[in-house]
């Protein structure tokens, strides 16, 4: 938004700049009429400490990132305790941890209609550098965040470290995984969905045993209730610390709206357009997303997008919920369905799919990575192929899956790796070009990460899914019983994935260990266990 060489204006307001900021936001933030007095008055607090939900950064590019915060002095009540008007917030970016060298600063709008969330799209930073940042509102100063820009386009980056997380049901336990993830110090976190869950929360939050204020308990239906749901999740200090320490690239799965929904359809309620629009808006308000993802008046929101880490990683973040058809074979476990093979059946929607295939074909990076919500590999539930499949995953959309794998196979996409959430289980899979043809080539490797908390310490999937694995020779590893995250260390020679497992989540303080490690050699799809 502002080049780093601009003189600093951390106190008071440069009116010309202020108007530029407001002007830049006007197209997206509706009536961007911020009273000048809000920013130019002496720093006199008129509300309580507003940065209760912490700070975050996300979607790094070579010259900038998105900085995020939200002003909510009382985040678990409707309205968040903020006034009903737009506010102006100061932000500053530094090149050093001790905040001595300010390289950019400015004023951002916190629109009331977006719950006083702040999304600053920085420009003019240097590639592949760490930066530190904070916000200020009338004498209130936020926590300091750390972020990192992406390498310059085509830069011959030697190593990148990515962490993948998904499925963090609040009532299932504590976010201990994030504490260990921060210690592992990855360059980027990919959140692959189920950031919040849509159900009611008990008075003492299930396994947590910590009190939940009454407004935060019901299953959210309204925009205000969805905002409170995100605020409840962000009341966890480990989650806030992770967002303050590492940039995130996020996508969603089903529970950000409703279990297993498809497009605007629910198996329980039919058309859920209004519920979805409220949930999508709250998602945008609480994630470090670019303005390109601002909710549209039609209730949609563009979430698929590309991120590149120099010449090493070409990451495509997918949205596997908003545009999908109702699975033709049924909502859950069901036999393979001929109707699901119709060419018109879509998982990504036509626009996203053509964006993805064009991006895959054009890519030159060493590793082509998909940030994906539900499992791409087949999971045969019985010995007879197709007798029983899980149709909410890509198994419900076989023709759509084949269109992707065909591009991976025929467009000479270099080293495809699929990173996936959803299953509260770990799978390491070979992706075959056509799962109906066991002789078809392996075209990619998939790492399905377990949950941060969901299922908690007691609900194990091993006894149910474990016996099925033998029907699936392309599944190289399965663990349905443990919580954690995955750490991926990427070089030109190999992709290494460590399965990071936390001891327990129902109490604080669980330790972490690596339960298994895998490598994918460049040029040879398929993971090998170390
Ligand atoms: Fe989940
Ligand atoms: Ca899910």
PDB file of N, CA and C in Angstrom, residues 423 425-428 461-467 469 475-481:
ATOM      1  N   UNK A 423      -9.859 -35.080   7.322  1.00  0.00           N
ATOM      2  CA  UNK A 423     -10.219 -36.425   7.749  1.00  0.00           C
ATOM      3  C   UNK A 423      -9.887 -36.705   9.218  1.00  0.00           C
ATOM      4  N   UNK A 425      -7.271 -37.509  10.367  1.00  0.00           N
ATOM      5  CA  UNK A 425      -6.446 -38.703  10.228  1.00  0.00           C
ATOM      6  C   UNK A 425      -5.283 -38.336   9.319  1.00  0.00           C
ATOM      7  N   UNK A 426      -4.215 -39.086   9.431  1.00  0.00           N
ATOM      8  CA  UNK A 426      -3.097 -38.914   8.519  1.00  0.00           C
ATOM      9  C   UNK A 426      -3.145 -39.995   7.450  1.00  0.00           C
ATOM     10  N   UNK A 427      -3.045 -39.586   6.191  1.00  0.00           N
ATOM     11  CA  UNK A 427      -2.854 -40.516   5.082  1.00  0.00           C
ATOM     12  C   UNK A 427      -1.665 -40.017   4.265  1.00  0.00           C
ATOM     13  N   UNK A 428      -0.846 -40.947   3.790  1.00  0.00           N
ATOM     14  CA  UNK A 428       0.150 -40.621   2.767  1.00  0.00           C
ATOM     15  C   UNK A 428      -0.199 -41.471   1.558  1.00  0.00           C
ATOM     16  N   UNK A 461     -10.204 -43.040  14.847  1.00  0.00           N
ATOM     17  CA  UNK A 461     -10.730 -43.552  13.583  1.00  0.00           C
ATOM     18  C   UNK A 461     -10.013 -44.826  13.144  1.00  0.00           C
ATOM     19  N   UNK A 462      -8.898 -45.145  13.815  1.00  0.00           N
ATOM     20  CA  UNK A 462      -8.130 -46.326  13.416  1.00  0.00           C
ATOM     21  C   UNK A 462      -8.954 -47.594  13.339  1.00  0.00           C
ATOM     22  N   UNK A 463      -9.759 -47.872  14.373  1.00  0.00           N
ATOM     23  CA  UNK A 463     -10.517 -49.124  14.345  1.00  0.00           C
ATOM     24  C   UNK A 463     -11.524 -49.196  13.192  1.00  0.00           C
ATOM     25  N   UNK A 464     -12.007 -48.053  12.724  1.00  0.00           N
ATOM     26  CA  UNK A 464     -12.989 -48.058  11.635  1.00  0.00           C
ATOM     27  C   UNK A 464     -12.304 -48.105  10.260  1.00  0.00           C
ATOM     28  N   UNK A 465     -11.387 -47.157  10.024  1.00  0.00           N
ATOM     29  CA  UNK A 465     -10.771 -47.073   8.691  1.00  0.00           C
ATOM     30  C   UNK A 465      -9.558 -47.993   8.547  1.00  0.00           C
ATOM     31  N   UNK A 466      -8.912 -48.313   9.634  1.00  0.00           N
ATOM     32  CA  UNK A 466      -7.686 -49.113   9.564  1.00  0.00           C
ATOM     33  C   UNK A 466      -7.843 -50.394   8.753  1.00  0.00           C
ATOM     34  N   UNK A 467      -8.903 -51.186   9.011  1.00  0.00           N
ATOM     35  CA  UNK A 467      -9.058 -52.437   8.263  1.00  0.00           C
ATOM     36  C   UNK A 467      -9.315 -52.239   6.768  1.00  0.00           C
ATOM     37  N   UNK A 469      -7.591 -50.187   4.838  1.00  0.00           N
ATOM     38  CA  UNK A 469      -6.402 -49.717   4.123  1.00  0.00           C
ATOM     39  C   UNK A 469      -5.854 -50.796   3.198  1.00  0.00           C
ATOM     40  N   UNK A 475      -2.374 -46.338  -0.695  1.00  0.00           N
ATOM     41  CA  UNK A 475      -2.237 -45.641   0.590  1.00  0.00           C
ATOM     42  C   UNK A 475      -1.029 -46.218   1.315  1.00  0.00           C
ATOM     43  N   UNK A 476      -0.018 -45.389   1.484  1.00  0.00           N
ATOM     44  CA  UNK A 476       1.256 -45.882   2.014  1.00  0.00           C
ATOM     45  C   UNK A 476       1.320 -45.805   3.538  1.00  0.00           C
ATOM     46  N   UNK A 477       0.441 -45.001   4.121  1.00  0.00           N
ATOM     47  CA  UNK A 477       0.485 -44.806   5.572  1.00  0.00           C
ATOM     48  C   UNK A 477      -0.877 -44.309   6.016  1.00  0.00           C
ATOM     49  N   UNK A 478      -1.314 -44.769   7.174  1.00  0.00           N
ATOM     50  CA  UNK A 478      -2.565 -44.279   7.751  1.00  0.00           C
ATOM     51  C   UNK A 478      -2.437 -44.258   9.268  1.00  0.00           C
ATOM     52  N   UNK A 479      -2.908 -43.186   9.882  1.00  0.00           N
ATOM     53  CA  UNK A 479      -3.000 -43.090  11.341  1.00  0.00           C
ATOM     54  C   UNK A 479      -4.268 -42.304  11.640  1.00  0.00           C
ATOM     55  N   UNK A 480      -5.258 -42.952  12.228  1.00  0.00           N
ATOM     56  CA  UNK A 480      -6.525 -42.282  12.497  1.00  0.00           C
ATOM     57  C   UNK A 480      -6.711 -41.847  13.936  1.00  0.00           C
ATOM     58  N   UNK A 481      -5.660 -41.922  14.731  1.00  0.00           N
ATOM     59  CA  UNK A 481      -5.858 -41.821  16.176  1.00  0.00           C
ATOM     60  C   UNK A 481      -5.208 -40.609  16.837  1.00  0.00           C
TER      61      UNK A 481
END
